[in-house]
C-alpha cells in the first residue's frame, strides 16, 4: 500500500470561497492555521465523494459503529460531535451505548459482532474507558481492517516500518500532516521535531513525517536540551500534554507549529472559570512562527474529519474487494481429483478426498464471519439475514435439474447436479452453487441408499450428508410430534372439563390477573371476538374460545419418524386405561413427509415460517371449520423448535465447489424440492452488482424430485410461484438403459443379472423409449424455459445410441443433448454439459406458469393431468368432490396444486412406461397443506411410510474401528 492509499485516496480539497485554510490576518508574522475551515472542507469533500460514487453504485453506503461506555460528559460531547459530522459527511452510523459497568467480556462480545458484520466499515470505541476496562485489550480486539482510529498494533506497527503502510493512519497524526500541507511547505528534506511520544499522537506522527522524507527528532518532556532541539525545527509538532511547555523564544523563525495539546487553566475572567491553552506558549510563539495552530480550533476538528476520511476509505476497500470481479465471491479454490479406474465405491472415493475446512469455503463464497455457524470442520449453517446485505444484487443464473420418468435402472439426477456444479466451478471458471435436499435416513438405511451423488460427483463428507447432518430432520420430527401430542391432549381435556374449567386452565390467574397469550389474541380475532382482556369475555365467547371441538374422524395430522417402519403405517392410540374412550386409528409417516418439512422448504424467512406453521390445518371441527396449529396455540413453540433448521447447511463437492443442503420435502404428497431460502442465498452470492456485465454471473443448480412431470412441474408451479424466482434453463437427465425400458425393455429383477438388451446396442427399442424423453422436453417447453438433455453415459453405451438420443431431443425442442461422464470423471466429465447450460441460460426465456392459481380446483387438476401426463381428463371420486366443496368454502381454492401420484409412470399406473395414452386420471381424494400453501390430490394409494426390504442397506453399514470412519454407505 502506498502512502497516498493509506492517507485515504481522497480527492484534493474543493473549498468554497467563504472557507480559508489560513486566516489572512497576520499576527506579527505568524498565520493562524484554521483547523475548523480545513476540517469542514474535508468533510464536504468526503460527502461529495460518497455522493459521486453512489450515483453509479446506489447500494454503496459507508457505515461507522460508535461504541460508548457510560455517561461521561466529555465523552458525550465528543460522540455527539462525531455523529453530527457523520451526518454532514453522508456516513451512516450505529450507536452501541453500554453502561459503564459493562464487563470486558461483554464489550469484547459486542466488538466481535461488529467485526463480523460485513455492512460495517469502521469501529470506533470512545476513549477513555472505565478503569476496570483494559483499553489496550479493547483496541487489539478491533479488526485492523475496521480500525478507523488507527490504534491497533498491526496498523501502528506497519506505520513504523518504512517498507509497509497501515490500513489506517491514526486520525490525529493524519490530521496534523494535512495541517502542515495546508501551509504549502515542502515536507521532504525539512527538519522536524515531535515533542511527545504517545502511541496515539507523538510516535505515529514521528513515523508519518519520516515516511514523508523529513528528518525527524522525537522528544518528550524529559529530553535534555529540549529548547536547543526545538530551535532546529522547520516543522514542530507538540503533543506533550503540558500547558505551554514550549516557549516562544525556543522556536526557529518562520517555523510551522502544530500544537496538539489542549489544557485547562484557571482563569477567573472567563465565565467558565477556565481557559484552554496548548502545549505551546501561543502569545509569544505567534511572533516567531511562520504558521501556527490555535487552541482550540486547530487540531481537534481535524481528528474527526480524518475519522470520516478513514471510514470512507474503508468502505471503498470493502466495495472493491467484493465487486472488482462483478461478483461478491472471492476466487473459489477447487480441490484436485485423483481419478481411478475402475471407479471405487462411493464411500471410498468420499473418504479419499480431504475436504476444505468449511470456514475457508464460507469465506471463499463471500460470507462474513457473523453470517455462518460452524458445525464441526466440514458443515456450517448460513444465516438467512445475508439476504438483507445482498438484496441489491442481481441474481445469478438459475438452473433446475430434472429427469425422465424414473426406472429401477436409475437416471442419476443428483450425480448430474454435482457433476454440473463441479464442471462450472472447477473447470469452466464460473461461480457455481448446488442446492439439494437433505436425504432422509429411511432410504439411506433401506434400499435406495444416500443422495450425495455418486462416483466422482459427490457431496462430502458423504457420511455426514446422509446421516444426521445438522439435525434439521430431527427438528422437523420434534415439531411434528409436539403438534400431534397437542391435538390428542386438547381433545382429551375438552371432553373432561366444563367451559369454565378450560378457561381457567388456558388463562390462569397470575398475581390475581388473567392474560391472553399473543397466539390466543390471534385466535379471538379469527373468531370475530375483538377483546384483549379475559374478564371481558361473555360466557358464549368463552365457550367459543376454549372449545376447538375437533372431529376425530377429520384429523389429518400423523406422527413421524425418520425410519422406514411399515408396521407403524396404521396404529391405534389411546389404549392406556387413563385415556379410555379416546381410542382412535392413526399412523406414522416418514419425517420428510411432514407438512412441517414442506413449510421449511417454502418459507421466505423466520417470520414467514412462523405464519405458515401457525396456519397448518390439522383437522376440522364438528361444524366443518378448519382447526389450525395456532388454534391449538402451538405455532410459536413449533417455530422455536425450527429456528435453527431454517438456516441452510453449507457443504462442498468432491472438487471443493459450494453446495447448500436444505430441507427434504417428500416428492409425492409435497413438492420435492430444496428450500427457497437456500436458492435465494445462492442466487445472490452468485449474482452481480447492478450494471455489471451479465457474463460475470454465476450459476445456481438445483434438483427437482422424481421425473419432470412431477418434480419439475411442482418446481415451476409451486416453488417458483412462492419465491418469484425465474429459472433460466432445465437440465433433463436420461440414460440409454432407462430409455430402453420405456421402449419396451424387460423388467429388472433385484439379484438377477441385467438383461442383455440393456448392455447391447438396440436402436429401435431406444428410439421407442425416447418418446418419454420427448414428452418431458415438451412439458418443460410449456413453461417457456430452454431445455438441455444430459445423457448419463455408461461404458456399454455406443456412439450411435448417443447420436440418436441427441437427434430426437433436438427435434423435440431441446437446445442441446450432451453425453456426460461425470460419475467416472467428476466435473471434467460434465464440461460439455456445463458449456451447453451456459449457452442455454443466455437464450431468451418467456417463463410462464401452467395454470392461473385462481382457476377452480378441478380446473387446475385437469390442466396438470392433460398437459403434463397426457390424460384425456380426470375422474373425481365422491370424496374428492366433497373436499373441493369444503376447501372452496373454507377459502383454500386459490392454492396451487401438488399432485400425489406414482413417479414410475406418466399415468397413474406404475406399470405403464413410455408415454401412455387413452387414460383418465382418477382422483380418489384431495388434502390440504395450508401452511405449506398447496392442495394435494391423491391418485392411487400413496405410501408416506416406506418399508424395509428383505436385505436393507444397513447390512453393509458399520464402523472401521481403526480409523473411526463409516463404511458401507452408498
mmCIF file of N, CA and C in Angstrom, residues 817-856:
data_model
loop_
_atom_site.group_PDB
_atom_site.id
_atom_site.type_symbol
_atom_site.label_atom_id
_atom_site.label_comp_id
_atom_site.label_asym_id
_atom_site.label_seq_id
_atom_site.Cartn_x
_atom_site.Cartn_y
_atom_site.Cartn_z
ATOM 1 N N UNK A 817 -28.287 -31.787 -26.460
ATOM 2 C CA UNK A 817 -28.297 -33.050 -25.737
ATOM 3 C C UNK A 817 -26.853 -33.512 -25.659
ATOM 4 N N UNK A 818 -26.343 -33.692 -24.450
ATOM 5 C CA UNK A 818 -24.906 -33.839 -24.242
ATOM 6 C C UNK A 818 -24.604 -35.097 -23.436
ATOM 7 N N UNK A 819 -23.743 -35.981 -23.936
ATOM 8 C CA UNK A 819 -23.298 -37.111 -23.121
ATOM 9 C C UNK A 819 -22.468 -36.621 -21.933
ATOM 10 N N UNK A 820 -22.629 -37.279 -20.782
ATOM 11 C CA UNK A 820 -21.915 -36.888 -19.564
ATOM 12 C C UNK A 820 -21.210 -38.103 -18.980
ATOM 13 N N UNK A 821 -20.001 -37.868 -18.478
ATOM 14 C CA UNK A 821 -19.245 -38.944 -17.845
ATOM 15 C C UNK A 821 -18.760 -38.465 -16.477
ATOM 16 N N UNK A 822 -19.605 -37.706 -15.794
ATOM 17 C CA UNK A 822 -19.173 -37.113 -14.524
ATOM 18 C C UNK A 822 -19.093 -38.144 -13.399
ATOM 19 N N UNK A 823 -19.781 -39.279 -13.521
ATOM 20 C CA UNK A 823 -19.672 -40.308 -12.492
ATOM 21 C C UNK A 823 -18.235 -40.836 -12.440
ATOM 22 N N UNK A 824 -17.632 -41.027 -13.605
ATOM 23 C CA UNK A 824 -16.274 -41.584 -13.666
ATOM 24 C C UNK A 824 -15.197 -40.515 -13.668
ATOM 25 N N UNK A 825 -15.542 -39.275 -14.075
ATOM 26 C CA UNK A 825 -14.510 -38.252 -14.248
ATOM 27 C C UNK A 825 -14.780 -36.972 -13.460
ATOM 28 N N UNK A 826 -15.846 -36.936 -12.678
ATOM 29 C CA UNK A 826 -16.144 -35.720 -11.937
ATOM 30 C C UNK A 826 -16.531 -34.581 -12.857
ATOM 31 N N UNK A 827 -16.189 -33.354 -12.467
ATOM 32 C CA UNK A 827 -16.550 -32.194 -13.273
ATOM 33 C C UNK A 827 -15.989 -32.231 -14.671
ATOM 34 N N UNK A 828 -14.832 -32.849 -14.832
ATOM 35 C CA UNK A 828 -14.226 -32.951 -16.151
ATOM 36 C C UNK A 828 -15.141 -33.679 -17.120
ATOM 37 N N UNK A 829 -15.917 -34.638 -16.596
ATOM 38 C CA UNK A 829 -16.820 -35.398 -17.451
ATOM 39 C C UNK A 829 -18.119 -34.680 -17.766
ATOM 40 N N UNK A 830 -18.314 -33.480 -17.193
ATOM 41 C CA UNK A 830 -19.539 -32.716 -17.435
ATOM 42 C C UNK A 830 -19.245 -31.340 -18.020
ATOM 43 N N UNK A 831 -18.022 -31.158 -18.534
ATOM 44 C CA UNK A 831 -17.657 -29.856 -19.104
ATOM 45 C C UNK A 831 -18.546 -29.511 -20.295
ATOM 46 N N UNK A 832 -18.785 -30.493 -21.180
ATOM 47 C CA UNK A 832 -19.648 -30.230 -22.344
ATOM 48 C C UNK A 832 -21.055 -29.843 -21.882
ATOM 49 N N UNK A 833 -21.538 -30.527 -20.850
ATOM 50 C CA UNK A 833 -22.852 -30.181 -20.318
ATOM 51 C C UNK A 833 -22.830 -28.765 -19.753
ATOM 52 N N UNK A 834 -21.766 -28.424 -19.010
ATOM 53 C CA UNK A 834 -21.656 -27.072 -18.456
ATOM 54 C C UNK A 834 -21.683 -26.020 -19.542
ATOM 55 N N UNK A 835 -20.967 -26.249 -20.634
ATOM 56 C CA UNK A 835 -20.952 -25.284 -21.738
ATOM 57 C C UNK A 835 -22.328 -25.160 -22.387
ATOM 58 N N UNK A 836 -23.017 -26.296 -22.508
ATOM 59 C CA UNK A 836 -24.364 -26.261 -23.083
ATOM 60 C C UNK A 836 -25.330 -25.505 -22.186
ATOM 61 N N UNK A 837 -25.182 -25.669 -20.870
ATOM 62 C CA UNK A 837 -26.046 -24.958 -19.922
ATOM 63 C C UNK A 837 -25.776 -23.455 -19.977
ATOM 64 N N UNK A 838 -24.497 -23.070 -20.061
ATOM 65 C CA UNK A 838 -24.154 -21.643 -20.169
ATOM 66 C C UNK A 838 -24.823 -21.038 -21.401
ATOM 67 N N UNK A 839 -24.757 -21.745 -22.519
ATOM 68 C CA UNK A 839 -25.388 -21.234 -23.744
ATOM 69 C C UNK A 839 -26.905 -21.164 -23.607
ATOM 70 N N UNK A 840 -27.489 -22.182 -22.991
ATOM 71 C CA UNK A 840 -28.945 -22.200 -22.828
ATOM 72 C C UNK A 840 -29.413 -21.039 -21.946
ATOM 73 N N UNK A 841 -28.635 -20.734 -20.905
ATOM 74 C CA UNK A 841 -29.012 -19.646 -19.998
ATOM 75 C C UNK A 841 -28.939 -18.284 -20.666
ATOM 76 N N UNK A 842 -28.195 -18.198 -21.746
ATOM 77 C CA UNK A 842 -28.106 -16.930 -22.483
ATOM 78 C C UNK A 842 -29.275 -16.738 -23.439
ATOM 79 N N UNK A 843 -30.033 -17.807 -23.657
ATOM 80 C CA UNK A 843 -31.182 -17.707 -24.555
ATOM 81 C C UNK A 843 -32.317 -16.957 -23.865
ATOM 82 N N UNK A 844 -33.128 -16.246 -24.619
ATOM 83 C CA UNK A 844 -34.283 -15.582 -24.013
ATOM 84 C C UNK A 844 -35.306 -16.607 -23.549
ATOM 85 N N UNK A 845 -35.923 -16.356 -22.419
ATOM 86 C CA UNK A 845 -36.976 -17.256 -21.956
ATOM 87 C C UNK A 845 -38.253 -16.454 -21.710
ATOM 88 N N UNK A 846 -39.341 -17.115 -21.892
ATOM 89 C CA UNK A 846 -40.657 -16.488 -21.684
ATOM 90 C C UNK A 846 -41.373 -17.306 -20.620
ATOM 91 N N UNK A 847 -40.867 -17.241 -19.400
ATOM 92 C CA UNK A 847 -41.367 -18.111 -18.351
ATOM 93 C C UNK A 847 -42.835 -17.823 -18.037
ATOM 94 N N UNK A 848 -43.585 -18.894 -17.868
ATOM 95 C CA UNK A 848 -44.995 -18.768 -17.508
ATOM 96 C C UNK A 848 -45.411 -20.001 -16.725
ATOM 97 N N UNK A 849 -46.420 -19.824 -15.892
ATOM 98 C CA UNK A 849 -46.946 -20.950 -15.124
ATOM 99 C C UNK A 849 -47.901 -21.758 -15.992
ATOM 100 N N UNK A 850 -48.142 -22.985 -15.557
ATOM 101 C CA UNK A 850 -49.016 -23.864 -16.343
ATOM 102 C C UNK A 850 -50.476 -23.455 -16.223
ATOM 103 N N UNK A 851 -50.841 -22.898 -15.073
ATOM 104 C CA UNK A 851 -52.242 -22.532 -14.837
ATOM 105 C C UNK A 851 -52.311 -21.274 -13.992
ATOM 106 N N UNK A 852 -53.447 -20.632 -14.037
ATOM 107 C CA UNK A 852 -53.727 -19.485 -13.167
ATOM 108 C C UNK A 852 -54.159 -20.032 -11.815
ATOM 109 N N UNK A 853 -53.505 -19.588 -10.769
ATOM 110 C CA UNK A 853 -53.784 -20.138 -9.446
ATOM 111 C C UNK A 853 -55.215 -19.838 -8.999
ATOM 112 N N UNK A 854 -55.844 -18.853 -9.605
ATOM 113 C CA UNK A 854 -57.222 -18.511 -9.235
ATOM 114 C C UNK A 854 -58.256 -19.334 -9.993
ATOM 115 N N UNK A 855 -57.801 -20.209 -10.888
ATOM 116 C CA UNK A 855 -58.743 -21.132 -11.518
ATOM 117 C C UNK A 855 -59.357 -22.038 -10.449
ATOM 118 N N UNK A 856 -60.439 -22.702 -10.787
ATOM 119 C CA UNK A 856 -61.059 -23.617 -9.826
ATOM 120 C C UNK A 856 -60.125 -24.778 -9.532
#
